[in-house]
Coordinates of C-alpha atoms in Angstrom, one line a residue:
Chain A
M1 CA -23.7 -48.5 -58.3
Y2 CA -20.9 -47.0 -60.5
P3 CA -19.0 -49.3 -62.8
D4 CA -15.8 -50.4 -61.0
S5 CA -13.3 -48.3 -63.0
L6 CA -15.4 -45.2 -62.6
K7 CA -15.8 -45.9 -58.9
Y8 CA -12.0 -46.3 -58.5
L9 CA -11.4 -43.1 -60.5
I10 CA -13.8 -41.1 -58.2
E11 CA -12.1 -42.6 -55.2
S12 CA -8.7 -41.6 -56.6
F13 CA -9.7 -38.0 -57.2
K14 CA -11.1 -37.9 -53.6
T15 CA -7.6 -38.7 -52.2
L16 CA -6.4 -35.4 -53.5
P17 CA -6.5 -32.4 -51.1
G18 CA -9.5 -30.1 -51.3
I19 CA -11.5 -32.6 -53.5
G20 CA -14.7 -33.8 -52.0
E21 CA -17.3 -36.3 -53.2
K22 CA -19.2 -34.0 -55.6
T23 CA -16.0 -32.5 -57.2
A24 CA -14.5 -36.0 -57.5
E25 CA -17.6 -37.2 -59.4
R26 CA -17.6 -34.1 -61.6
L27 CA -13.9 -34.6 -62.4
A28 CA -14.2 -38.3 -63.1
F29 CA -17.2 -37.8 -65.4
S30 CA -15.3 -35.0 -67.2
T31 CA -12.6 -37.5 -68.2
F32 CA -15.1 -39.0 -70.7
S33 CA -14.7 -36.0 -72.8
L34 CA -10.9 -36.2 -73.0
E35 CA -9.0 -37.7 -76.0
K36 CA -7.5 -41.1 -75.6
E37 CA -4.0 -39.6 -75.9
Q38 CA -4.7 -37.1 -73.1
L39 CA -5.9 -39.8 -70.8
E40 CA -2.8 -41.9 -71.6
L41 CA -0.5 -39.0 -70.8
F42 CA -2.4 -38.3 -67.6
S43 CA -2.2 -42.0 -66.6
S44 CA 1.5 -42.5 -67.4
S45 CA 2.6 -39.2 -65.8
L46 CA 0.9 -40.3 -62.5
I47 CA 3.2 -43.3 -62.5
D48 CA 6.2 -41.5 -63.8
V49 CA 6.2 -38.8 -61.1
H50 CA 6.5 -41.7 -58.6
N51 CA 9.1 -43.7 -60.5
K52 CA 11.3 -41.1 -62.2
I53 CA 11.2 -38.1 -59.9
H54 CA 13.4 -37.9 -56.8
K55 CA 15.5 -35.4 -54.9
C56 CA 18.6 -33.9 -56.5
N57 CA 21.7 -35.4 -54.9
N58 CA 23.1 -31.9 -54.3
C59 CA 20.2 -29.6 -53.4
N60 CA 17.1 -31.8 -52.8
L61 CA 15.1 -30.2 -55.6
L62 CA 12.7 -32.6 -57.3
T63 CA 14.3 -33.8 -60.5
D64 CA 14.3 -36.7 -63.0
K65 CA 18.2 -36.5 -63.3
D66 CA 21.0 -37.3 -60.8
C67 CA 21.8 -33.6 -60.6
C68 CA 19.0 -31.0 -61.1
Y69 CA 19.1 -28.5 -63.9
I70 CA 19.9 -25.7 -61.5
C71 CA 22.9 -27.4 -59.9
S72 CA 24.3 -28.4 -63.3
D73 CA 23.9 -24.8 -64.6
S74 CA 27.4 -23.2 -64.3
T75 CA 26.1 -19.7 -65.0
R76 CA 24.3 -19.4 -61.7
T77 CA 25.6 -16.8 -59.2
N78 CA 27.3 -17.8 -55.9
I79 CA 24.3 -17.0 -53.8
L80 CA 22.3 -19.7 -52.0
C81 CA 18.6 -19.5 -51.4
V82 CA 17.4 -21.9 -48.6
V83 CA 13.8 -22.9 -49.0
E84 CA 11.4 -25.3 -47.3
D85 CA 10.0 -27.1 -50.3
S86 CA 10.7 -27.8 -54.0
K87 CA 7.5 -25.8 -54.8
N88 CA 9.2 -22.7 -53.6
V89 CA 12.1 -23.2 -56.0
F90 CA 9.7 -23.5 -59.0
L91 CA 7.9 -20.3 -57.7
F92 CA 11.2 -18.4 -57.7
E93 CA 12.2 -19.7 -61.1
K94 CA 8.9 -18.8 -62.6
N95 CA 9.4 -15.3 -61.3
G96 CA 12.8 -15.3 -62.9
M97 CA 14.3 -12.6 -60.6
F98 CA 16.8 -14.8 -58.8
H99 CA 19.9 -16.3 -60.5
G100 CA 21.6 -18.1 -57.7
K101 CA 21.3 -21.6 -56.4
Y102 CA 18.9 -23.3 -54.0
H103 CA 18.9 -25.7 -51.2
V104 CA 15.6 -27.5 -50.2
L105 CA 15.3 -28.4 -46.5
D106 CA 13.3 -31.5 -45.4
G107 CA 10.8 -29.1 -43.7
L108 CA 11.1 -26.6 -40.8
I109 CA 12.1 -27.2 -37.2
S110 CA 8.8 -27.5 -35.2
P111 CA 9.3 -29.3 -31.9
L112 CA 5.5 -29.3 -31.3
D113 CA 5.0 -31.4 -34.4
G114 CA 8.0 -33.6 -33.4
V115 CA 10.3 -32.1 -36.1
N116 CA 13.7 -31.5 -34.5
P117 CA 16.8 -29.9 -36.0
E118 CA 18.2 -33.4 -36.9
D119 CA 15.1 -34.1 -39.0
I120 CA 15.4 -31.4 -41.6
G121 CA 18.6 -32.6 -43.4
L122 CA 21.0 -30.0 -42.1
P123 CA 24.3 -32.0 -42.5
K124 CA 23.8 -32.0 -46.3
L125 CA 23.3 -28.2 -46.3
L126 CA 26.3 -27.6 -44.0
D127 CA 28.5 -29.9 -46.1
R128 CA 27.5 -28.0 -49.2
I129 CA 28.1 -24.5 -47.7
Q130 CA 31.6 -25.6 -46.7
K131 CA 32.3 -27.0 -50.1
E132 CA 30.7 -24.5 -52.4
K133 CA 31.8 -21.3 -50.5
F134 CA 28.8 -19.1 -51.2
D135 CA 29.0 -15.3 -50.9
E136 CA 25.5 -15.0 -49.4
I137 CA 22.9 -17.3 -47.9
I138 CA 19.3 -16.1 -48.2
F139 CA 16.7 -17.8 -46.0
A140 CA 13.4 -17.8 -47.9
L141 CA 11.4 -19.6 -45.3
K142 CA 7.8 -19.0 -44.3
P143 CA 7.5 -16.0 -41.9
S144 CA 6.2 -18.2 -39.1
I145 CA 7.6 -19.3 -35.7
E146 CA 8.9 -22.5 -37.4
G147 CA 10.5 -20.5 -40.3
E148 CA 12.2 -18.0 -38.0
T149 CA 13.3 -20.8 -35.6
T150 CA 14.9 -22.7 -38.4
A151 CA 16.7 -19.7 -39.9
L152 CA 18.0 -18.7 -36.5
Y153 CA 19.2 -22.2 -35.7
I154 CA 21.1 -22.5 -38.9
K155 CA 22.5 -19.0 -38.6
R156 CA 23.9 -19.9 -35.2
I157 CA 25.6 -23.0 -36.6
L158 CA 27.2 -21.0 -39.4
E159 CA 28.6 -18.4 -37.0
G160 CA 32.3 -17.8 -37.7
L161 CA 32.0 -18.6 -41.4
D162 CA 32.7 -15.7 -43.7
V163 CA 29.3 -15.5 -45.4
K164 CA 26.6 -12.9 -45.5
I165 CA 23.3 -14.3 -44.0
T166 CA 20.0 -12.7 -45.0
R167 CA 16.3 -13.4 -44.9
L168 CA 13.5 -12.2 -47.2
A169 CA 11.9 -8.8 -46.2
S170 CA 8.6 -9.0 -44.3
G171 CA 6.0 -6.3 -44.6
V172 CA 2.8 -5.2 -46.3
P173 CA 2.1 -7.2 -49.4
I174 CA 1.6 -5.1 -52.5
G175 CA -2.1 -4.5 -53.1
A176 CA -3.2 -5.7 -49.7
D177 CA -5.8 -3.8 -47.7
M178 CA -4.2 -2.4 -44.6
E179 CA -7.2 -3.3 -42.4
Y180 CA -6.8 -7.0 -43.0
L181 CA -3.1 -7.1 -41.9
D182 CA -2.2 -9.0 -38.8
S183 CA -0.5 -7.1 -36.1
L184 CA 2.8 -9.0 -36.4
T185 CA 3.1 -8.1 -40.1
L186 CA 2.3 -4.5 -39.3
E187 CA 4.9 -4.4 -36.5
R188 CA 7.5 -5.9 -38.8
A189 CA 6.6 -3.4 -41.6
L190 CA 7.0 -0.6 -39.2
T191 CA 10.3 -1.7 -37.7
D192 CA 11.8 -2.3 -41.2
R193 CA 10.4 1.0 -42.6
K194 CA 12.4 2.5 -45.5
L195 CA 13.5 6.0 -46.2
I196 CA 11.6 7.4 -49.2
E197 CA 14.3 8.7 -51.5
Chain B
M1 CA 11.7 -25.9 -65.4
Y2 CA 9.6 -28.8 -64.0
P3 CA 10.8 -32.3 -64.7
D4 CA 8.9 -33.7 -67.7
S5 CA 6.6 -36.1 -66.0
L6 CA 5.6 -33.5 -63.4
K7 CA 5.0 -31.0 -66.2
Y8 CA 2.8 -33.4 -68.0
L9 CA 0.9 -34.2 -64.8
I10 CA 0.2 -30.5 -64.2
E11 CA -0.9 -30.1 -67.8
S12 CA -3.2 -33.1 -67.4
F13 CA -4.9 -31.7 -64.3
K14 CA -5.4 -28.4 -66.2
T15 CA -7.5 -30.2 -68.8
L16 CA -10.1 -30.9 -66.2
P17 CA -13.0 -28.4 -65.8
G18 CA -12.5 -25.7 -63.1
I19 CA -8.9 -26.5 -62.5
G20 CA -6.5 -23.7 -63.2
E21 CA -2.7 -23.4 -63.1
K22 CA -2.3 -23.0 -59.4
T23 CA -4.7 -25.8 -58.5
A24 CA -3.2 -28.1 -61.1
E25 CA 0.2 -27.5 -59.5
R26 CA -1.1 -28.1 -56.0
L27 CA -2.8 -31.3 -57.1
A28 CA 0.2 -32.6 -59.0
F29 CA 2.5 -32.0 -56.0
S30 CA 0.1 -33.6 -53.7
T31 CA 0.4 -36.9 -55.6
F32 CA 4.0 -37.2 -54.1
S33 CA 2.3 -38.0 -50.8
L34 CA 0.2 -40.9 -52.2
E35 CA 1.1 -44.5 -51.9
K36 CA 2.4 -46.4 -54.9
E37 CA -0.8 -48.5 -54.9
Q38 CA -3.0 -45.5 -54.9
L39 CA -1.2 -44.0 -57.8
E40 CA -1.4 -47.2 -59.8
L41 CA -5.1 -47.5 -59.2
F42 CA -5.6 -43.8 -60.2
S43 CA -3.5 -44.3 -63.3
S44 CA -5.1 -47.6 -64.4
S45 CA -8.7 -46.3 -63.7
L46 CA -8.1 -43.4 -66.0
I47 CA -7.4 -45.8 -68.8
D48 CA -10.1 -48.2 -67.8
V49 CA -12.9 -45.7 -67.9
H50 CA -12.0 -45.1 -71.5
N51 CA -11.5 -48.7 -72.5
K52 CA -14.1 -50.6 -70.4
I53 CA -17.0 -48.2 -69.9
H54 CA -19.6 -47.7 -72.6
K55 CA -23.3 -47.1 -72.9
C56 CA -25.8 -49.9 -71.9
N57 CA -27.3 -51.5 -75.1
N58 CA -30.7 -51.0 -73.7
C59 CA -30.9 -47.7 -71.7
N60 CA -27.6 -45.9 -72.5
L61 CA -26.5 -45.8 -68.9
L62 CA -22.7 -45.9 -68.5
T63 CA -21.7 -49.4 -67.7
D64 CA -18.8 -51.9 -68.1
K65 CA -21.2 -54.8 -69.0
D66 CA -23.3 -55.3 -72.2
C67 CA -26.4 -54.7 -70.1
C68 CA -26.3 -52.4 -67.1
Y69 CA -27.1 -53.5 -63.6
I70 CA -30.4 -51.7 -63.6
C71 CA -31.7 -53.2 -66.9
S72 CA -30.6 -56.7 -65.7
D73 CA -32.4 -56.2 -62.4
S74 CA -35.8 -58.0 -62.7
T75 CA -37.1 -56.6 -59.4
R76 CA -37.4 -53.1 -60.9
T77 CA -40.9 -51.7 -61.2
N78 CA -42.5 -51.0 -64.6
I79 CA -41.9 -47.2 -64.4
L80 CA -39.5 -45.5 -66.8
C81 CA -37.5 -42.4 -65.8
V82 CA -36.1 -40.5 -68.8
V83 CA -33.0 -38.4 -68.0
E84 CA -30.5 -36.3 -69.9
D85 CA -27.3 -37.8 -68.6
S86 CA -25.9 -40.9 -66.8
K87 CA -25.0 -38.7 -63.9
N88 CA -28.7 -38.2 -63.2
V89 CA -29.2 -41.9 -62.9
F90 CA -26.4 -42.3 -60.3
L91 CA -27.9 -39.3 -58.4
F92 CA -31.4 -40.9 -58.3
E93 CA -29.8 -44.3 -57.3
K94 CA -27.8 -42.7 -54.5
N95 CA -31.0 -41.2 -53.2
G96 CA -32.6 -44.6 -53.4
M97 CA -36.2 -43.4 -53.6
F98 CA -37.0 -44.6 -57.2
H99 CA -37.2 -48.3 -58.0
G100 CA -38.1 -48.2 -61.7
K101 CA -36.0 -48.2 -64.8
Y102 CA -34.1 -45.4 -66.6
H103 CA -33.5 -44.2 -70.1
V104 CA -30.6 -41.8 -70.8
L105 CA -31.1 -39.5 -73.8
D106 CA -28.2 -38.2 -75.9
G107 CA -28.8 -34.7 -74.6
L108 CA -31.7 -32.3 -74.9
I109 CA -33.3 -30.7 -78.0
S110 CA -31.8 -27.3 -78.5
P111 CA -32.1 -25.9 -82.0
L112 CA -29.9 -22.9 -81.1
D113 CA -27.0 -25.2 -80.3
G114 CA -27.7 -27.3 -83.4
V115 CA -29.2 -30.2 -81.4
N116 CA -32.4 -31.3 -83.3
P117 CA -34.9 -34.1 -82.3
E118 CA -33.1 -36.6 -84.5
D119 CA -29.8 -36.1 -82.5
I120 CA -30.9 -37.2 -79.1
G121 CA -31.4 -40.9 -79.8
L122 CA -35.2 -41.0 -79.8
P123 CA -35.7 -44.2 -81.9
K124 CA -34.0 -46.3 -79.2
L125 CA -36.3 -44.8 -76.6
L126 CA -39.5 -45.3 -78.7
D127 CA -38.5 -48.9 -79.6
R128 CA -38.0 -49.6 -75.9
I129 CA -41.3 -48.0 -74.8
Q130 CA -43.2 -50.1 -77.4
K131 CA -41.4 -53.3 -76.3
E132 CA -41.3 -53.0 -72.5
K133 CA -44.9 -51.6 -72.0
F134 CA -44.3 -49.2 -69.1
D135 CA -47.1 -48.1 -66.8
E136 CA -45.7 -44.6 -66.5
I137 CA -43.0 -42.5 -68.1
I138 CA -41.5 -39.8 -65.9
F139 CA -39.5 -37.0 -67.5
A140 CA -36.7 -36.0 -65.1
L141 CA -35.2 -33.4 -67.4
K142 CA -33.7 -30.0 -66.5
P143 CA -36.4 -27.4 -65.9
S144 CA -35.2 -25.3 -68.8
I145 CA -36.5 -24.4 -72.2
E146 CA -34.5 -27.3 -73.6
G147 CA -35.8 -29.7 -71.0
E148 CA -39.4 -28.7 -71.5
T149 CA -39.2 -28.7 -75.3
T150 CA -37.7 -32.2 -75.2
A151 CA -40.4 -33.5 -72.8
L152 CA -43.2 -32.0 -74.9
Y153 CA -41.8 -33.3 -78.2
I154 CA -41.6 -36.9 -76.9
K155 CA -45.0 -36.6 -75.3
R156 CA -46.5 -35.6 -78.6
I157 CA -44.9 -38.7 -80.3
L158 CA -46.3 -41.0 -77.7
E159 CA -49.9 -39.7 -78.1
G160 CA -52.3 -42.5 -78.4
L161 CA -50.2 -44.9 -76.4
D162 CA -51.8 -46.1 -73.2
V163 CA -49.2 -44.8 -70.8
K164 CA -49.2 -42.2 -68.0
I165 CA -46.7 -39.4 -68.8
T166 CA -45.5 -37.2 -65.9
R167 CA -42.7 -34.8 -65.1
L168 CA -40.9 -33.9 -61.9
A169 CA -42.6 -31.2 -59.8
S170 CA -41.1 -27.8 -60.0
G171 CA -41.2 -25.4 -57.1
V172 CA -39.3 -23.9 -54.2
P173 CA -36.3 -26.0 -53.2
I174 CA -36.3 -27.1 -49.6
G175 CA -34.2 -24.7 -47.5
A176 CA -34.0 -22.0 -50.2
D177 CA -34.3 -18.3 -49.4
M178 CA -37.4 -17.0 -51.0
E179 CA -35.7 -13.8 -52.0
Y180 CA -33.2 -15.6 -54.3
L181 CA -35.9 -17.4 -56.3
D182 CA -36.2 -16.6 -59.9
S183 CA -39.7 -15.4 -61.0
L184 CA -40.3 -18.5 -63.3
T185 CA -39.8 -20.9 -60.3
L186 CA -42.0 -18.8 -58.1
E187 CA -44.7 -18.7 -60.8
R188 CA -44.5 -22.5 -61.2
A189 CA -44.6 -23.0 -57.4
L190 CA -47.7 -20.8 -57.2
T191 CA -49.5 -22.5 -60.0
D192 CA -48.8 -26.0 -58.6
R193 CA -49.6 -25.0 -55.0
K194 CA -50.8 -27.9 -52.8
L195 CA -53.6 -28.0 -50.3
I196 CA -52.3 -28.3 -46.7
E197 CA -54.1 -31.3 -45.2

């Protein structure tokens, strides 16, 4: 029914998460109103992200260089932030409040999903910690069973090393309605309560 | 912050309607999990829709041939359905209940938006009506002021021709909650009420 290229474009949009039939059709039709240059950039960047972008040799962050722009920045402080995904690094960087370095794990330990400690790229992290001698290691992992398990597992391996090990604070998100909080978050917020000064 | 190609891909997704910063980032990152072949098809179809798809010489439907698959189908009945957009044709065809031909206008008459009768490609439609001698012309235009104006305008031009001119029925959509109906729809549904047989 649709001309071939339009059909393939609709199918392509449908492979993306959260995009169903109707949305894929709407998006595909909307490309008719784009400039030729915009379409060419769109088209080439799809191929380029596959061909040019890979993990940084040092920290696993997605980059188009051998060494990412953070690892090659000598002004960064000696604090290491361990995250689950490159996306988290870009989130922190957008925010601009952290000036240390990062290390991106290959996921979180989750035995139920078949992800064991040897699957998340720990040797690379441990090598790096021994070489770069950080003052502090912050675990910025999801506050879930998998995130806590992973942080605890790595902390145990690092025992004996002279390094401060911390995790992000858990608690009530700013602006949240108290009534929608789950009980675990509330419990953590209560346990970690702070003195008002 | 982002590697160039990833940045361009996020920007490209943002040019699409209804896609904001966060969604564009999510979609761009999701392409990392696509196969190389999928990305290549996605990439090439973006270019192809621009280069290969154009309007059918006869009916204006988007096609990659000189004459679209409907105009070149000799089994179609001699009824013409006039629509505003190629999308509507694909919608009808998906539904599969109409077996006639189509004509796609270049939009609807809307003096407030600067779209006058001479802007919507009427000569091509009138030429075709005189040449192909249809038994019936159905206006399947949006039930809005613009849609009704356009249908009435064309009907007036066709006066004197021996052809039945109809429009889609307006009324209560199946499954709709009565309380959410606008008063115009309700009025139309009441006027066009049908005898229960």
